[in-house]
XYZ file of C-alpha atoms in Angstrom:
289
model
C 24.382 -47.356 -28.415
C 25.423 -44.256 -29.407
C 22.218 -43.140 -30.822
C 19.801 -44.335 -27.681
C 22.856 -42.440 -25.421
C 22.220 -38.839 -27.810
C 18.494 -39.607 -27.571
C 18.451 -39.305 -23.667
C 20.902 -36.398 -23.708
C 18.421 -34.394 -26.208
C 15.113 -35.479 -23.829
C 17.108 -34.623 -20.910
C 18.117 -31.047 -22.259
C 14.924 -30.620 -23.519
C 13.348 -31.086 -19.627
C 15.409 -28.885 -18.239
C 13.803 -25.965 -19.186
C 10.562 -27.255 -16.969
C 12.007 -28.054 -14.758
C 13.922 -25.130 -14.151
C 10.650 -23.220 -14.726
C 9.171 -25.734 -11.797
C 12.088 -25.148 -9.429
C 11.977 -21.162 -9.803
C 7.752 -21.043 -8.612
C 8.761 -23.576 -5.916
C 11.087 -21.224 -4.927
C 9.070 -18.190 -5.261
C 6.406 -20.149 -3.525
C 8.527 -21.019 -0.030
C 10.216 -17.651 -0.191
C 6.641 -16.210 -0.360
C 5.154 -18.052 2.705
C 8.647 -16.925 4.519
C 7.652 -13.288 3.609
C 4.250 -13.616 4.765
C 5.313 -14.879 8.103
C 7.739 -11.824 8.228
C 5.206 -9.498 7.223
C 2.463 -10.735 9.795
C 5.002 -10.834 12.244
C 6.050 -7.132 11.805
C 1.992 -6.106 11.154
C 1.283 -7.938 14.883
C 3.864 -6.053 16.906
C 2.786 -2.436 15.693
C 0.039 -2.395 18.531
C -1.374 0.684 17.444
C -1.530 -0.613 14.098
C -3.791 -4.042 14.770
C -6.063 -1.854 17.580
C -6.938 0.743 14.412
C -7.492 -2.086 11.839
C -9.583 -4.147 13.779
C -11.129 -1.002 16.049
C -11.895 1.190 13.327
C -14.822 -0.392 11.517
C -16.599 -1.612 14.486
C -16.923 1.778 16.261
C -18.282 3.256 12.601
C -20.249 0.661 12.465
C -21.809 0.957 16.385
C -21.994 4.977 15.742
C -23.713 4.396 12.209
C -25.838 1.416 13.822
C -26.733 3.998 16.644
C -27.491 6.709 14.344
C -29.473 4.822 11.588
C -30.451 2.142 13.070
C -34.351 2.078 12.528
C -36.009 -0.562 10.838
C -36.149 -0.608 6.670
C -39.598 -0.446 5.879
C -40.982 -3.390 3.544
C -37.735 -5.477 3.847
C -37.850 -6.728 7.509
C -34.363 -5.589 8.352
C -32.876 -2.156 10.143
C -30.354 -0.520 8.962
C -27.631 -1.522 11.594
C -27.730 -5.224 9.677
C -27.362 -3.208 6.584
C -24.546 -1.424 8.231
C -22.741 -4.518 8.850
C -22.183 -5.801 5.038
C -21.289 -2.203 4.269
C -18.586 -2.745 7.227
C -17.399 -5.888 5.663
C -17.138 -4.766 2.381
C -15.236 -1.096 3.350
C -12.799 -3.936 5.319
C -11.957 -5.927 2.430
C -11.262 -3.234 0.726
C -9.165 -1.131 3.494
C -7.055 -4.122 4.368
C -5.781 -4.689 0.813
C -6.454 -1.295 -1.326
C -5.441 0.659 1.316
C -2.971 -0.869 3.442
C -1.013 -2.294 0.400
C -1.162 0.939 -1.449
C 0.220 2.852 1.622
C 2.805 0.456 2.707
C 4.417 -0.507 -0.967
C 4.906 3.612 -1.359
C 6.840 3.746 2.059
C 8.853 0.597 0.994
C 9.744 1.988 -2.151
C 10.719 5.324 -0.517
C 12.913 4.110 1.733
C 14.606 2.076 -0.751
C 13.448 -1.384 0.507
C 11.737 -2.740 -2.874
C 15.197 -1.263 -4.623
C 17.691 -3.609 -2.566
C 15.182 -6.491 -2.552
C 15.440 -6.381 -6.252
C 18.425 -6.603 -6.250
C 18.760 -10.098 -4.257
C 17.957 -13.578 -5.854
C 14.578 -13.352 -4.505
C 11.876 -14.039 -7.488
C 9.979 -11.115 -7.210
C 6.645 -12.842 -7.078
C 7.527 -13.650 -3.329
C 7.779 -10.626 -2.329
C 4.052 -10.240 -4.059
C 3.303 -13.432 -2.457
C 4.133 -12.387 0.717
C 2.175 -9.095 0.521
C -1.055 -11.505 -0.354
C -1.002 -13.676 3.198
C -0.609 -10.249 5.055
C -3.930 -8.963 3.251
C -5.542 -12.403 3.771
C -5.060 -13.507 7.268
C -5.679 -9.946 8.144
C -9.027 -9.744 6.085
C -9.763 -12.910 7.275
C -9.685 -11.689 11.286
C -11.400 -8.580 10.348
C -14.381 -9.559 8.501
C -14.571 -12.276 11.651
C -14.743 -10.064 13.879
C -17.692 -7.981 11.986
C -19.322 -10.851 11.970
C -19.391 -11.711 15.411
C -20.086 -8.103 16.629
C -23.190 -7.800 14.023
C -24.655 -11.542 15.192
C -24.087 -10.643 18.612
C -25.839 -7.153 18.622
C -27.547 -6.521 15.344
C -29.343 -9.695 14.879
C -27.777 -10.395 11.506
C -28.377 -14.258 10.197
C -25.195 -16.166 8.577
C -25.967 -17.793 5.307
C -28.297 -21.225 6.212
C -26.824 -23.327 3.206
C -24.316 -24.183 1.214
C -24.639 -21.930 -1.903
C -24.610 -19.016 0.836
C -21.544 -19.198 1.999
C -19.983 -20.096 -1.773
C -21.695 -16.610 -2.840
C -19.990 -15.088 -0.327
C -16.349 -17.192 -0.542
C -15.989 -15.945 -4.091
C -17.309 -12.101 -3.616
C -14.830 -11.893 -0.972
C -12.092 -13.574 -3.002
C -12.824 -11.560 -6.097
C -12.942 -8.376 -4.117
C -10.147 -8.818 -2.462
C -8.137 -10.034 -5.480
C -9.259 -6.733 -7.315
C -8.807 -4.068 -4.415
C -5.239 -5.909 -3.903
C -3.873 -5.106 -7.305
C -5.378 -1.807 -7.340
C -3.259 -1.117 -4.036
C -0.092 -2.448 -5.495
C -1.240 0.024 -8.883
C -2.092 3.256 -6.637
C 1.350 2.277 -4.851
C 3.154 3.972 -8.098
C 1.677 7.416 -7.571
C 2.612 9.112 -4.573
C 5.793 10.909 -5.109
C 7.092 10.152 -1.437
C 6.117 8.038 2.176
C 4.741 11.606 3.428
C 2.003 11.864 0.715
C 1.380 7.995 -0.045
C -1.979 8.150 3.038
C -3.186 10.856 1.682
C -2.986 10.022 -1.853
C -4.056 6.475 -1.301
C -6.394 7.258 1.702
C -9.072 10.295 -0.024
C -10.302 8.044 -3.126
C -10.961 5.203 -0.674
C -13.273 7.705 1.481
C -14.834 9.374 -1.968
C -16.092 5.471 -2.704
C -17.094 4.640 0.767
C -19.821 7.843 0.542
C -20.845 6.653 -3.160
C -20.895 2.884 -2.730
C -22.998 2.691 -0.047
C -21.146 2.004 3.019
C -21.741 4.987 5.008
C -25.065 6.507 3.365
C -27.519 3.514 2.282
C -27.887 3.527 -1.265
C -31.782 4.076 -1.094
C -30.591 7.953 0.048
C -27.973 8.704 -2.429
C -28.569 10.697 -5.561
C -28.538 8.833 -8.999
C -25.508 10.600 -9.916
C -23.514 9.209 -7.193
C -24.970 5.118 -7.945
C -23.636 5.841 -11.058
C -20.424 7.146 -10.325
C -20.316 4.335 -7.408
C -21.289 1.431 -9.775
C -18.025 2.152 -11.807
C -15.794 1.088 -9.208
C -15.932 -2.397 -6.794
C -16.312 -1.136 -3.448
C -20.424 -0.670 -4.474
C -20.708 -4.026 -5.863
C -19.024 -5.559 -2.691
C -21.328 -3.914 -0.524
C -24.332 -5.036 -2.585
C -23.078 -8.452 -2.650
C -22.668 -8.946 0.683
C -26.110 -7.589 1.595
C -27.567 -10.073 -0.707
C -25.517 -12.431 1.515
C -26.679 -11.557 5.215
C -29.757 -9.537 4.412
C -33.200 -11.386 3.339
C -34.053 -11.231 -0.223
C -37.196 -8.933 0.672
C -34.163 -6.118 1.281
C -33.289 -6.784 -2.420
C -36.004 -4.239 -3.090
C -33.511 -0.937 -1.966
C -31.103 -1.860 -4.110
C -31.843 0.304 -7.819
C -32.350 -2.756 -10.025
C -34.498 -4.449 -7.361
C -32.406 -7.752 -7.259
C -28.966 -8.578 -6.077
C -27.846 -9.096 -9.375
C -25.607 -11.590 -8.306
C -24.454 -12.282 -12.086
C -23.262 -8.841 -12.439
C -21.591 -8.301 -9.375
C -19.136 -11.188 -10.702
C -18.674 -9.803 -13.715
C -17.720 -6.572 -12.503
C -15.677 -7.670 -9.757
C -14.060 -10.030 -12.345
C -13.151 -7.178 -14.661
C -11.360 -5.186 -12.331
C -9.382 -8.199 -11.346
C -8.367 -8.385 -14.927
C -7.765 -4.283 -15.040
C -5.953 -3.986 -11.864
C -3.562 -6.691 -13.202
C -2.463 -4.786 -16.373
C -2.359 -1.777 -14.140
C 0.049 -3.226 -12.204
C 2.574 -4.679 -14.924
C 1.732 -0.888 -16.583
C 2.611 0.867 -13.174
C 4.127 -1.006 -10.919
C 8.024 0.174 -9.919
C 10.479 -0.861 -7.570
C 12.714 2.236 -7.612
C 11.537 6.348 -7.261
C 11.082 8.318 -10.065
C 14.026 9.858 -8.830
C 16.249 6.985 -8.398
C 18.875 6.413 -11.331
């Protein structure tokens, strides 16, 4: 009796851990959906904050559209439906590099991320939190550029299945990278007053060398190079190869959409922007004791 009574006491002690371990993410998962809420509530009420997000790309796209928007000869498209993956792409990429890169400085300077730390909140909800912000907000964006480049650009939505996977994991992968490079650039400005520009000028250098706002068939080699180093250009060439024909494959420098590239690029800065952030990331000022 003894014996069987030890042997439950040993398996129960020896659960505990797991369960503990189970409890903790449950935790961290609830408190992160709480967070979210908070954070979309707070993003919605800054008016001026939702017109820009959602404003700004469609009136560079209708001015680029305007500008550029003759027909691509050989591939059957203009260059306004090439404009709007570019769009897409430059969203993804604002609403998560950008926005969490800016916003995580300001926290941290005003000594938010410092007194959250110090609560029993796991600090993957906080993380979590930041994720649903960047997603729901993506989400309404990229809708939106969808809807304005069907409406007046012509642009056809993928026909089939495998379409709309290609373009569910580019925009997961994208957005997964561009997110932790956000949280990484977060770490760099020294204050709130320099965290837009700091964050802000590297996003505009890759918009010009990616693609988004010159097609690549006009930029100089040196600049697809420096461009192909980074996501945003393999976002933007993804998401053509999504909404555009494949005759418009022939632009593009390798001729294809190189679809199995894209993913492994896009899958290695997911992997990089990770360590970047456990290498980087703080929740106090360099000047903070």
């Amino acid at each position: 009796m003894t014996a069987t009574t030890t042997g439950k006491r040993d398996a129960a002690e020896a659960a505990a851990p797991g369960r503990a371990e189970r409890g903790t993410w449950a935790l961290a998962w609830s408190l992160g959906l709480s967070r979210g809420g908070l954070e979309l509530k707070q993003f919605f009420r800054m008016r001026e904050q939702v017109v820009f997000t959602f404003a700004f790309p469609i009136v560079f796209l209708f001015l680029f559209a305007s500008i550029f928007g003759d027909e691509m000869e050989g591939t059957g498209t203009t260059a306004a439906q090439h404009y709007v993956a570019s769009m897409i792409a430059a969203g993804i990429m604002s609403t998560s590099f950008q926005s969490l890169g800016i916003s995580i400085a300001v926290e941290r300077d005003e000594k938010q991320l410092r007194r959250l730390r110090g609560t029993p909140m796991p600090p993957a909800a906080y993380f979590l939190g930041k994720v649903w912000l960047v997603l729901v907000t993506c989400l309404l964006e990229t809708a939106v550029l969808l809807a304005f480049g069907t409406t007046l650009y012509d642009v056809e939505l993928p026909g089939d299945l495998t379409g709309w996977l290609t373009f569910g994991w580019i925009f997961l992968l994208g957005l997964t990278g561009c997110s932790l490079l956000g949280i990484a650039i977060s770490s760099v400005p020294r204050s709130a007053k320099s965290a837009t520009s700091v964050v802000v000028l590297p996003f505009l250098v890759l918009q010009f060398v990616s693609g988004v706002y010159i097609l690549v068939d006009a930029l100089p080699d040196w600049m697809l190079t420096v461009g192909s180093v980074f996501p945003l250009k393999w976002m933007v060439q993804g998401l053509r190869g999504v909404f555009l024909p494949d005759a418009a494959a022939v632009l593009e420098p390798a001729g294809s959409w190189e679809f199995g590239r894209i993913a492994l690029v896009l899958g290695a800065w997911c992997v990089g922007g990770l360590l970047l952030c456990l290498l980087t990331f703080r929740w106090k000022n360099r000047d903070d004791a």
